[in-house]
């Protein structure tokens, strides 16, 4: 793997394209939710992610239990809860921001597995992000309810848990891994949709769905999953994670920007403050080790 800290221009453009797709996808989700119940939308999303791609991608050689755990955590956990929250309890822009706290959950779970102690800069990063969540929680203009915030935070935890499961799978083709894991998300999502939303609502949603709605569903699989995860995995295979991972800080930028531009979501000063605090915490968590390593190298070379 190359150790050059800078991404070549083409690779940088690809990374920016993935961030744009993942960020604007929150607007696409909101468009689909206009006609489809949340759990039903999640079911269709993962069904489309599995078929027809599974006919062209070989199943990765990992235990089925690992694939199933990832599918359930990401499908029913991350996206099921995220879609439920975005139906009426949190705006797309804020959802794109809050769900990024999965970074802290991922770090915490990784430390629990390795026994590593929390360092000072990580406490500072967590304090910044928590302050940002507190800002959101204390503003009741309908942008986010306590329930919506709780659902998205739980979705972020499920995402981080899925990260741990995929890490345990070892080095695999991430696109094939995500595609084949998707089938395990469908049964629990469909069961939950039938239990909590009801068959009549699912049928009505499918009948009322427009071309835009179905395009949004397909985009969840083709754009967000196949292009996004495929390119992201390709970049991570060719560059150090410390070089690629900080690009994820742009997801909320695209998410909040697209929500304001296409859905008219207002960007009040308190939202910008919350974004600055949460993204400041994420930036500190992701970038400080890299900065400290460079500083240490510089000192040792003197």
PDB file of C-alpha atoms in Angstrom:
ATOM      1  CA  UNK A   1       0.000   0.000   0.000  1.00  0.00           C
ATOM      2  CA  UNK A   2       1.370   3.450  -0.876  1.00  0.00           C
ATOM      3  CA  UNK A   3       2.358   5.641   2.015  1.00  0.00           C
ATOM      4  CA  UNK A   4       2.082   8.953   0.171  1.00  0.00           C
ATOM      5  CA  UNK A   5      -0.102  11.177   2.368  1.00  0.00           C
ATOM      6  CA  UNK A   6      -1.653  13.016  -0.584  1.00  0.00           C
ATOM      7  CA  UNK A   7      -4.344  11.555  -2.813  1.00  0.00           C
ATOM      8  CA  UNK A   8      -3.723  11.808  -6.580  1.00  0.00           C
ATOM      9  CA  UNK A   9      -6.139  14.211  -8.262  1.00  0.00           C
ATOM     10  CA  UNK A  10      -8.328  11.491  -9.795  1.00  0.00           C
ATOM     11  CA  UNK A  11      -8.530   9.609  -6.488  1.00  0.00           C
ATOM     12  CA  UNK A  12      -9.375  12.843  -4.680  1.00  0.00           C
ATOM     13  CA  UNK A  13     -12.191  13.531  -7.155  1.00  0.00           C
ATOM     14  CA  UNK A  14     -13.506   9.986  -6.640  1.00  0.00           C
ATOM     15  CA  UNK A  15     -13.453  10.471  -2.853  1.00  0.00           C
ATOM     16  CA  UNK A  16     -15.290  13.797  -3.221  1.00  0.00           C
ATOM     17  CA  UNK A  17     -17.862  12.097  -5.473  1.00  0.00           C
ATOM     18  CA  UNK A  18     -18.507   9.434  -2.813  1.00  0.00           C
ATOM     19  CA  UNK A  19     -18.919  12.103  -0.129  1.00  0.00           C
ATOM     20  CA  UNK A  20     -21.332  13.996  -2.376  1.00  0.00           C
ATOM     21  CA  UNK A  21     -23.364  10.833  -3.017  1.00  0.00           C
ATOM     22  CA  UNK A  22     -23.459   9.872   0.669  1.00  0.00           C
ATOM     23  CA  UNK A  23     -24.276  13.425   1.776  1.00  0.00           C
ATOM     24  CA  UNK A  24     -27.000  14.186  -0.758  1.00  0.00           C
ATOM     25  CA  UNK A  25     -28.467  10.729  -0.191  1.00  0.00           C
ATOM     26  CA  UNK A  26     -30.240  12.108   2.892  1.00  0.00           C
ATOM     27  CA  UNK A  27     -32.308  14.313   0.578  1.00  0.00           C
ATOM     28  CA  UNK A  28     -33.017  11.296  -1.656  1.00  0.00           C
ATOM     29  CA  UNK A  29     -34.197   9.343   1.406  1.00  0.00           C
ATOM     30  CA  UNK A  30     -36.595  12.159   2.326  1.00  0.00           C
ATOM     31  CA  UNK A  31     -38.060  12.125  -1.188  1.00  0.00           C
ATOM     32  CA  UNK A  32     -38.687   8.368  -0.977  1.00  0.00           C
ATOM     33  CA  UNK A  33     -40.282   8.708   2.473  1.00  0.00           C
ATOM     34  CA  UNK A  34     -42.943  10.967   0.964  1.00  0.00           C
ATOM     35  CA  UNK A  35     -44.733   7.839  -0.280  1.00  0.00           C
ATOM     36  CA  UNK A  36     -43.112   4.792   1.319  1.00  0.00           C
ATOM     37  CA  UNK A  37     -43.288   3.883   5.030  1.00  0.00           C
ATOM     38  CA  UNK A  38     -39.769   3.951   6.582  1.00  0.00           C
ATOM     39  CA  UNK A  39     -39.305   0.239   7.312  1.00  0.00           C
ATOM     40  CA  UNK A  40     -40.783  -0.689   3.937  1.00  0.00           C
ATOM     41  CA  UNK A  41     -38.353   1.713   2.230  1.00  0.00           C
ATOM     42  CA  UNK A  42     -35.452   0.089   4.086  1.00  0.00           C
ATOM     43  CA  UNK A  43     -36.688  -3.364   3.023  1.00  0.00           C
ATOM     44  CA  UNK A  44     -36.840  -2.346  -0.638  1.00  0.00           C
ATOM     45  CA  UNK A  45     -33.438  -0.650  -0.405  1.00  0.00           C
ATOM     46  CA  UNK A  46     -31.655  -3.798   0.733  1.00  0.00           C
ATOM     47  CA  UNK A  47     -33.586  -6.058  -1.617  1.00  0.00           C
ATOM     48  CA  UNK A  48     -32.391  -3.857  -4.503  1.00  0.00           C
ATOM     49  CA  UNK A  49     -28.864  -3.861  -3.095  1.00  0.00           C
ATOM     50  CA  UNK A  50     -28.837  -7.690  -3.208  1.00  0.00           C
ATOM     51  CA  UNK A  51     -30.528  -8.244  -6.570  1.00  0.00           C
ATOM     52  CA  UNK A  52     -29.385  -8.311  -9.293  1.00  0.00           C
ATOM     53  CA  UNK A  53     -25.837  -7.532  -8.078  1.00  0.00           C
ATOM     54  CA  UNK A  54     -25.532 -10.916  -6.332  1.00  0.00           C
ATOM     55  CA  UNK A  55     -25.599 -12.631  -9.735  1.00  0.00           C
ATOM     56  CA  UNK A  56     -22.408 -10.787 -10.727  1.00  0.00           C
ATOM     57  CA  UNK A  57     -20.471 -10.707  -7.462  1.00  0.00           C
ATOM     58  CA  UNK A  58     -19.150 -13.852  -5.838  1.00  0.00           C
ATOM     59  CA  UNK A  59     -20.099 -14.342  -2.198  1.00  0.00           C
ATOM     60  CA  UNK A  60     -17.097 -13.463  -0.041  1.00  0.00           C
ATOM     61  CA  UNK A  61     -15.536 -16.375   1.834  1.00  0.00           C
ATOM     62  CA  UNK A  62     -16.615 -15.304   5.314  1.00  0.00           C
ATOM     63  CA  UNK A  63     -18.889 -17.137   7.761  1.00  0.00           C
ATOM     64  CA  UNK A  64     -22.600 -16.682   7.095  1.00  0.00           C
ATOM     65  CA  UNK A  65     -22.989 -15.595  10.712  1.00  0.00           C
ATOM     66  CA  UNK A  66     -20.683 -12.663  10.047  1.00  0.00           C
ATOM     67  CA  UNK A  67     -22.624 -11.639   6.931  1.00  0.00           C
ATOM     68  CA  UNK A  68     -25.920 -12.003   8.794  1.00  0.00           C
ATOM     69  CA  UNK A  69     -24.748  -9.912  11.740  1.00  0.00           C
ATOM     70  CA  UNK A  70     -23.545  -7.152   9.433  1.00  0.00           C
ATOM     71  CA  UNK A  71     -26.761  -7.223   7.401  1.00  0.00           C
ATOM     72  CA  UNK A  72     -29.003  -7.002  10.468  1.00  0.00           C
ATOM     73  CA  UNK A  73     -26.935  -4.299  12.171  1.00  0.00           C
ATOM     74  CA  UNK A  74     -26.640  -2.096   9.088  1.00  0.00           C
ATOM     75  CA  UNK A  75     -30.063  -2.912   7.626  1.00  0.00           C
ATOM     76  CA  UNK A  76     -32.512  -3.107  10.513  1.00  0.00           C
ATOM     77  CA  UNK A  77     -30.241  -1.205  12.901  1.00  0.00           C
ATOM     78  CA  UNK A  78     -28.610   1.676  11.068  1.00  0.00           C
ATOM     79  CA  UNK A  79     -30.946   2.315   8.143  1.00  0.00           C
ATOM     80  CA  UNK A  80     -34.190   1.066   9.680  1.00  0.00           C
ATOM     81  CA  UNK A  81     -33.805   3.436  12.641  1.00  0.00           C
ATOM     82  CA  UNK A  82     -32.452   6.264  10.472  1.00  0.00           C
ATOM     83  CA  UNK A  83     -35.428   6.084   8.104  1.00  0.00           C
ATOM     84  CA  UNK A  84     -37.855   5.979  11.045  1.00  0.00           C
ATOM     85  CA  UNK A  85     -36.283   9.119  12.493  1.00  0.00           C
ATOM     86  CA  UNK A  86     -36.227  10.950   9.156  1.00  0.00           C
ATOM     87  CA  UNK A  87     -39.938  10.346   8.529  1.00  0.00           C
ATOM     88  CA  UNK A  88     -40.952  13.167  10.865  1.00  0.00           C
ATOM     89  CA  UNK A  89     -38.533  13.455  13.810  1.00  0.00           C
ATOM     90  CA  UNK A  90     -35.341  14.929  12.327  1.00  0.00           C
ATOM     91  CA  UNK A  91     -34.443  16.886   9.210  1.00  0.00           C
ATOM     92  CA  UNK A  92     -32.151  15.346   6.564  1.00  0.00           C
ATOM     93  CA  UNK A  93     -29.400  17.875   7.208  1.00  0.00           C
ATOM     94  CA  UNK A  94     -29.257  17.236  10.934  1.00  0.00           C
ATOM     95  CA  UNK A  95     -29.525  13.470  10.387  1.00  0.00           C
ATOM     96  CA  UNK A  96     -26.477  13.576   8.093  1.00  0.00           C
ATOM     97  CA  UNK A  97     -24.587  15.369  10.861  1.00  0.00           C
ATOM     98  CA  UNK A  98     -25.655  13.416  13.948  1.00  0.00           C
ATOM     99  CA  UNK A  99     -25.158   9.951  12.439  1.00  0.00           C
ATOM    100  CA  UNK A 100     -21.443  10.734  12.009  1.00  0.00           C
ATOM    101  CA  UNK A 101     -20.917  10.231  15.742  1.00  0.00           C
ATOM    102  CA  UNK A 102     -20.544   6.584  14.749  1.00  0.00           C
ATOM    103  CA  UNK A 103     -16.855   7.502  14.643  1.00  0.00           C
ATOM    104  CA  UNK A 104     -16.804   7.785  18.450  1.00  0.00           C
ATOM    105  CA  UNK A 105     -18.752   4.567  18.946  1.00  0.00           C
ATOM    106  CA  UNK A 106     -16.378   2.774  16.562  1.00  0.00           C
ATOM    107  CA  UNK A 107     -13.343   4.048  18.480  1.00  0.00           C
ATOM    108  CA  UNK A 108     -14.927   3.082  21.833  1.00  0.00           C
ATOM    109  CA  UNK A 109     -15.803  -0.435  20.666  1.00  0.00           C
ATOM    110  CA  UNK A 110     -12.343  -0.891  19.160  1.00  0.00           C
ATOM    111  CA  UNK A 111     -10.723   0.207  22.425  1.00  0.00           C
ATOM    112  CA  UNK A 112     -12.890  -2.196  24.390  1.00  0.00           C
ATOM    113  CA  UNK A 113     -11.688  -5.035  22.184  1.00  0.00           C
ATOM    114  CA  UNK A 114      -8.013  -4.061  22.333  1.00  0.00           C
ATOM    115  CA  UNK A 115      -7.925  -2.795  25.930  1.00  0.00           C
ATOM    116  CA  UNK A 116      -6.475   0.541  24.818  1.00  0.00           C
ATOM    117  CA  UNK A 117      -7.103   3.468  27.176  1.00  0.00           C
ATOM    118  CA  UNK A 118      -8.920   6.625  26.115  1.00  0.00           C
ATOM    119  CA  UNK A 119      -6.463   9.432  25.458  1.00  0.00           C
ATOM    120  CA  UNK A 120      -6.823  13.109  26.299  1.00  0.00           C
ATOM    121  CA  UNK A 121      -7.553  14.324  22.788  1.00  0.00           C
ATOM    122  CA  UNK A 122     -10.316  11.688  22.464  1.00  0.00           C
ATOM    123  CA  UNK A 123     -12.030  12.974  25.615  1.00  0.00           C
ATOM    124  CA  UNK A 124     -11.801  16.503  24.210  1.00  0.00           C
ATOM    125  CA  UNK A 125     -13.230  15.350  20.850  1.00  0.00           C
ATOM    126  CA  UNK A 126     -16.103  13.559  22.585  1.00  0.00           C
ATOM    127  CA  UNK A 127     -16.846  16.645  24.703  1.00  0.00           C
ATOM    128  CA  UNK A 128     -17.067  18.808  21.575  1.00  0.00           C
ATOM    129  CA  UNK A 129     -19.410  16.383  19.795  1.00  0.00           C
ATOM    130  CA  UNK A 130     -21.589  15.929  22.890  1.00  0.00           C
ATOM    131  CA  UNK A 131     -21.881  19.709  23.191  1.00  0.00           C
ATOM    132  CA  UNK A 132     -23.101  19.798  19.593  1.00  0.00           C
ATOM    133  CA  UNK A 133     -25.775  17.184  20.352  1.00  0.00           C
ATOM    134  CA  UNK A 134     -26.829  19.214  23.403  1.00  0.00           C
ATOM    135  CA  UNK A 135     -27.270  22.293  21.201  1.00  0.00           C
ATOM    136  CA  UNK A 136     -29.591  20.316  18.902  1.00  0.00           C
ATOM    137  CA  UNK A 137     -31.523  18.850  21.835  1.00  0.00           C
ATOM    138  CA  UNK A 138     -32.170  22.260  23.414  1.00  0.00           C
ATOM    139  CA  UNK A 139     -33.736  23.765  20.281  1.00  0.00           C
ATOM    140  CA  UNK A 140     -37.335  22.734  19.739  1.00  0.00           C
ATOM    141  CA  UNK A 141     -38.254  24.274  16.374  1.00  0.00           C
ATOM    142  CA  UNK A 142     -39.228  20.930  14.870  1.00  0.00           C
ATOM    143  CA  UNK A 143     -35.834  20.249  13.268  1.00  0.00           C
ATOM    144  CA  UNK A 144     -35.236  17.351  15.652  1.00  0.00           C
ATOM    145  CA  UNK A 145     -37.265  15.789  18.445  1.00  0.00           C
ATOM    146  CA  UNK A 146     -35.674  13.919  21.368  1.00  0.00           C
ATOM    147  CA  UNK A 147     -37.040  10.715  19.811  1.00  0.00           C
ATOM    148  CA  UNK A 148     -35.494  11.526  16.438  1.00  0.00           C
ATOM    149  CA  UNK A 149     -32.151  12.360  18.001  1.00  0.00           C
ATOM    150  CA  UNK A 150     -32.234   9.149  20.040  1.00  0.00           C
ATOM    151  CA  UNK A 151     -33.077   7.045  16.981  1.00  0.00           C
ATOM    152  CA  UNK A 152     -30.223   8.526  14.933  1.00  0.00           C
ATOM    153  CA  UNK A 153     -27.728   8.120  17.783  1.00  0.00           C
ATOM    154  CA  UNK A 154     -28.820   4.475  18.112  1.00  0.00           C
ATOM    155  CA  UNK A 155     -28.493   4.096  14.331  1.00  0.00           C
ATOM    156  CA  UNK A 156     -24.938   5.443  14.641  1.00  0.00           C
ATOM    157  CA  UNK A 157     -24.198   2.839  17.318  1.00  0.00           C
ATOM    158  CA  UNK A 158     -25.532   0.072  15.046  1.00  0.00           C
ATOM    159  CA  UNK A 159     -23.329   1.415  12.244  1.00  0.00           C
ATOM    160  CA  UNK A 160     -20.253   1.305  14.472  1.00  0.00           C
ATOM    161  CA  UNK A 161     -21.157  -2.229  15.605  1.00  0.00           C
ATOM    162  CA  UNK A 162     -21.411  -3.188  11.944  1.00  0.00           C
ATOM    163  CA  UNK A 163     -17.942  -1.733  11.450  1.00  0.00           C
ATOM    164  CA  UNK A 164     -16.624  -4.100  14.117  1.00  0.00           C
ATOM    165  CA  UNK A 165     -18.314  -7.070  12.444  1.00  0.00           C
ATOM    166  CA  UNK A 166     -16.916  -6.209   9.013  1.00  0.00           C
ATOM    167  CA  UNK A 167     -13.454  -5.710  10.513  1.00  0.00           C
ATOM    168  CA  UNK A 168     -13.682  -9.218  11.982  1.00  0.00           C
ATOM    169  CA  UNK A 169     -14.321 -10.537   8.468  1.00  0.00           C
ATOM    170  CA  UNK A 170     -10.771  -9.582   7.493  1.00  0.00           C
ATOM    171  CA  UNK A 171      -9.706  -8.324   4.087  1.00  0.00           C
ATOM    172  CA  UNK A 172     -12.622  -8.894   1.729  1.00  0.00           C
ATOM    173  CA  UNK A 173     -14.114  -7.283  -1.358  1.00  0.00           C
ATOM    174  CA  UNK A 174     -16.232  -4.687   0.478  1.00  0.00           C
ATOM    175  CA  UNK A 175     -18.718  -4.252  -2.360  1.00  0.00           C
ATOM    176  CA  UNK A 176     -19.411  -8.008  -2.561  1.00  0.00           C
ATOM    177  CA  UNK A 177     -19.534  -8.140   1.239  1.00  0.00           C
ATOM    178  CA  UNK A 178     -22.160  -5.376   1.461  1.00  0.00           C
ATOM    179  CA  UNK A 179     -24.213  -6.846  -1.394  1.00  0.00           C
ATOM    180  CA  UNK A 180     -24.338 -10.364   0.077  1.00  0.00           C
ATOM    181  CA  UNK A 181     -24.959  -9.104   3.602  1.00  0.00           C
ATOM    182  CA  UNK A 182     -27.952  -7.115   2.314  1.00  0.00           C
ATOM    183  CA  UNK A 183     -30.115 -10.215   1.910  1.00  0.00           C
ATOM    184  CA  UNK A 184     -29.952 -10.781   5.673  1.00  0.00           C
ATOM    185  CA  UNK A 185     -31.381  -7.310   6.273  1.00  0.00           C
ATOM    186  CA  UNK A 186     -34.531  -8.022   4.261  1.00  0.00           C
ATOM    187  CA  UNK A 187     -36.380 -10.604   6.470  1.00  0.00           C
ATOM    188  CA  UNK A 188     -36.192  -8.636   9.771  1.00  0.00           C
ATOM    189  CA  UNK A 189     -37.036  -5.361   8.028  1.00  0.00           C
ATOM    190  CA  UNK A 190     -39.982  -6.899   6.195  1.00  0.00           C
ATOM    191  CA  UNK A 191     -41.256  -8.513   9.408  1.00  0.00           C
ATOM    192  CA  UNK A 192     -40.969  -5.214  11.312  1.00  0.00           C
ATOM    193  CA  UNK A 193     -42.653  -3.357   8.444  1.00  0.00           C
ATOM    194  CA  UNK A 194     -45.589  -5.798   8.469  1.00  0.00           C
ATOM    195  CA  UNK A 195     -45.887  -5.641  12.274  1.00  0.00           C
ATOM    196  CA  UNK A 196     -45.601  -1.891  12.781  1.00  0.00           C
ATOM    197  CA  UNK A 197     -46.661  -0.386   9.452  1.00  0.00           C
ATOM    198  CA  UNK A 198     -49.111  -3.050   8.260  1.00  0.00           C
ATOM    199  CA  UNK A 199     -49.596  -4.725   4.905  1.00  0.00           C
ATOM    200  CA  UNK A 200     -52.227  -2.169   3.741  1.00  0.00           C
ATOM    201  CA  UNK A 201     -49.733   0.687   4.263  1.00  0.00           C
ATOM    202  CA  UNK A 202     -47.017  -1.196   2.358  1.00  0.00           C
ATOM    203  CA  UNK A 203     -49.336  -1.875  -0.574  1.00  0.00           C
ATOM    204  CA  UNK A 204     -50.658   1.693  -0.575  1.00  0.00           C
ATOM    205  CA  UNK A 205     -47.119   3.060  -0.487  1.00  0.00           C
ATOM    206  CA  UNK A 206     -46.092   0.961  -3.476  1.00  0.00           C
ATOM    207  CA  UNK A 207     -49.214   2.026  -5.396  1.00  0.00           C
ATOM    208  CA  UNK A 208     -48.766   5.731  -4.626  1.00  0.00           C
ATOM    209  CA  UNK A 209     -45.030   5.757  -5.347  1.00  0.00           C
ATOM    210  CA  UNK A 210     -44.001   7.916  -8.286  1.00  0.00           C
ATOM    211  CA  UNK A 211     -41.160   7.447 -10.738  1.00  0.00           C
ATOM    212  CA  UNK A 212     -39.114   9.751  -8.492  1.00  0.00           C
ATOM    213  CA  UNK A 213     -39.842   7.497  -5.503  1.00  0.00           C
ATOM    214  CA  UNK A 214     -38.705   4.341  -7.279  1.00  0.00           C
ATOM    215  CA  UNK A 215     -35.647   6.142  -8.660  1.00  0.00           C
ATOM    216  CA  UNK A 216     -34.805   7.113  -5.073  1.00  0.00           C
ATOM    217  CA  UNK A 217     -35.104   3.476  -3.972  1.00  0.00           C
ATOM    218  CA  UNK A 218     -32.850   2.260  -6.793  1.00  0.00           C
ATOM    219  CA  UNK A 219     -30.349   5.040  -6.043  1.00  0.00           C
ATOM    220  CA  UNK A 220     -30.065   3.716  -2.493  1.00  0.00           C
ATOM    221  CA  UNK A 221     -28.685   0.494  -3.929  1.00  0.00           C
ATOM    222  CA  UNK A 222     -26.804   1.651  -7.028  1.00  0.00           C
ATOM    223  CA  UNK A 223     -25.439   5.020  -5.955  1.00  0.00           C
ATOM    224  CA  UNK A 224     -25.183   4.859  -2.192  1.00  0.00           C
ATOM    225  CA  UNK A 225     -24.228   1.177  -1.846  1.00  0.00           C
ATOM    226  CA  UNK A 226     -22.586  -0.069  -5.039  1.00  0.00           C
ATOM    227  CA  UNK A 227     -20.813   3.110  -6.152  1.00  0.00           C
ATOM    228  CA  UNK A 228     -20.214   4.518  -2.674  1.00  0.00           C
ATOM    229  CA  UNK A 229     -18.943   1.412  -0.899  1.00  0.00           C
ATOM    230  CA  UNK A 230     -17.213   0.097  -4.015  1.00  0.00           C
ATOM    231  CA  UNK A 231     -15.143   3.239  -4.578  1.00  0.00           C
ATOM    232  CA  UNK A 232     -14.551   3.783  -0.854  1.00  0.00           C
ATOM    233  CA  UNK A 233     -13.210   0.250  -0.472  1.00  0.00           C
ATOM    234  CA  UNK A 234     -11.069   0.710  -3.606  1.00  0.00           C
ATOM    235  CA  UNK A 235      -9.534   3.892  -2.151  1.00  0.00           C
ATOM    236  CA  UNK A 236      -8.878   2.312   1.243  1.00  0.00           C
ATOM    237  CA  UNK A 237      -7.079  -0.563  -0.489  1.00  0.00           C
ATOM    238  CA  UNK A 238      -4.693   1.884  -2.172  1.00  0.00           C
ATOM    239  CA  UNK A 239      -4.067   4.551   0.452  1.00  0.00           C
ATOM    240  CA  UNK A 240      -3.521   4.680   4.223  1.00  0.00           C
ATOM    241  CA  UNK A 241      -6.799   4.905   6.179  1.00  0.00           C
ATOM    242  CA  UNK A 242      -5.487   8.075   7.853  1.00  0.00           C
ATOM    243  CA  UNK A 243      -5.422   9.729   4.426  1.00  0.00           C
ATOM    244  CA  UNK A 244      -8.836   8.567   3.235  1.00  0.00           C
ATOM    245  CA  UNK A 245     -10.978   8.481   6.419  1.00  0.00           C
ATOM    246  CA  UNK A 246     -10.949  12.258   7.155  1.00  0.00           C
ATOM    247  CA  UNK A 247     -12.758  12.804   3.842  1.00  0.00           C
ATOM    248  CA  UNK A 248     -15.877  11.527   5.626  1.00  0.00           C
ATOM    249  CA  UNK A 249     -16.039  14.893   7.396  1.00  0.00           C
ATOM    250  CA  UNK A 250     -17.494  16.245   4.152  1.00  0.00           C
ATOM    251  CA  UNK A 251     -20.624  14.074   4.349  1.00  0.00           C
ATOM    252  CA  UNK A 252     -22.490  16.467   6.695  1.00  0.00           C
ATOM    253  CA  UNK A 253     -21.335  19.419   4.581  1.00  0.00           C
ATOM    254  CA  UNK A 254     -22.969  17.914   1.501  1.00  0.00           C
ATOM    255  CA  UNK A 255     -25.911  16.665   3.576  1.00  0.00           C
ATOM    256  CA  UNK A 256     -26.770  19.992   5.203  1.00  0.00           C
ATOM    257  CA  UNK A 257     -26.029  21.930   2.021  1.00  0.00           C
ATOM    258  CA  UNK A 258     -28.217  19.709  -0.157  1.00  0.00           C
ATOM    259  CA  UNK A 259     -31.028  19.748   2.402  1.00  0.00           C
ATOM    260  CA  UNK A 260     -30.960  23.558   2.474  1.00  0.00           C
ATOM    261  CA  UNK A 261     -30.743  23.840  -1.319  1.00  0.00           C
ATOM    262  CA  UNK A 262     -33.295  21.236  -2.403  1.00  0.00           C
ATOM    263  CA  UNK A 263     -35.647  20.977   0.576  1.00  0.00           C
ATOM    264  CA  UNK A 264     -35.397  24.506   1.940  1.00  0.00           C
ATOM    265  CA  UNK A 265     -34.137  23.348   5.342  1.00  0.00           C
ATOM    266  CA  UNK A 266     -33.128  26.529   7.200  1.00  0.00           C
ATOM    267  CA  UNK A 267     -29.567  26.783   8.492  1.00  0.00           C
ATOM    268  CA  UNK A 268     -30.069  28.780  11.678  1.00  0.00           C
ATOM    269  CA  UNK A 269     -27.090  29.931  13.723  1.00  0.00           C
ATOM    270  CA  UNK A 270     -27.668  27.194  16.316  1.00  0.00           C
ATOM    271  CA  UNK A 271     -27.479  24.513  13.596  1.00  0.00           C
ATOM    272  CA  UNK A 272     -24.211  25.938  12.347  1.00  0.00           C
ATOM    273  CA  UNK A 273     -22.905  26.001  15.926  1.00  0.00           C
ATOM    274  CA  UNK A 274     -23.964  22.374  16.462  1.00  0.00           C
ATOM    275  CA  UNK A 275     -22.325  21.409  13.168  1.00  0.00           C
ATOM    276  CA  UNK A 276     -19.114  23.206  14.124  1.00  0.00           C
ATOM    277  CA  UNK A 277     -18.978  21.443  17.502  1.00  0.00           C
ATOM    278  CA  UNK A 278     -19.733  17.947  16.194  1.00  0.00           C
ATOM    279  CA  UNK A 279     -17.473  18.255  13.162  1.00  0.00           C
ATOM    280  CA  UNK A 280     -14.783  19.839  15.324  1.00  0.00           C
ATOM    281  CA  UNK A 281     -14.921  16.778  17.568  1.00  0.00           C
ATOM    282  CA  UNK A 282     -14.791  14.444  14.575  1.00  0.00           C
ATOM    283  CA  UNK A 283     -11.879  16.355  13.050  1.00  0.00           C
ATOM    284  CA  UNK A 284      -9.933  16.277  16.317  1.00  0.00           C
ATOM    285  CA  UNK A 285     -10.560  12.549  16.697  1.00  0.00           C
ATOM    286  CA  UNK A 286      -9.547  11.713  13.120  1.00  0.00           C
ATOM    287  CA  UNK A 287      -6.748  14.192  12.492  1.00  0.00           C
ATOM    288  CA  UNK A 288      -4.954  14.585  15.830  1.00  0.00           C
ATOM    289  CA  UNK A 289      -3.125  11.202  15.689  1.00  0.00           C
ATOM    290  CA  UNK A 290      -1.823  12.090  12.241  1.00  0.00           C
ATOM    291  CA  UNK A 291      -0.684  15.526  13.418  1.00  0.00           C
ATOM    292  CA  UNK A 292       0.936  14.070  16.548  1.00  0.00           C
ATOM    293  CA  UNK A 293       2.779  11.451  14.488  1.00  0.00           C
ATOM    294  CA  UNK A 294       4.175  14.093  12.145  1.00  0.00           C
ATOM    295  CA  UNK A 295       5.226  16.278  15.068  1.00  0.00           C
ATOM    296  CA  UNK A 296       6.933  13.311  16.739  1.00  0.00           C
ATOM    297  CA  UNK A 297       8.769  12.464  13.505  1.00  0.00           C
ATOM    298  CA  UNK A 298       9.883  16.074  13.113  1.00  0.00           C
ATOM    299  CA  UNK A 299      11.200  16.185  16.689  1.00  0.00           C
ATOM    300  CA  UNK A 300      13.032  12.884  16.383  1.00  0.00           C
ATOM    301  CA  UNK A 301      14.720  14.115  13.205  1.00  0.00           C
ATOM    302  CA  UNK A 302      16.199  17.150  14.936  1.00  0.00           C
TER     303      UNK A 302
END
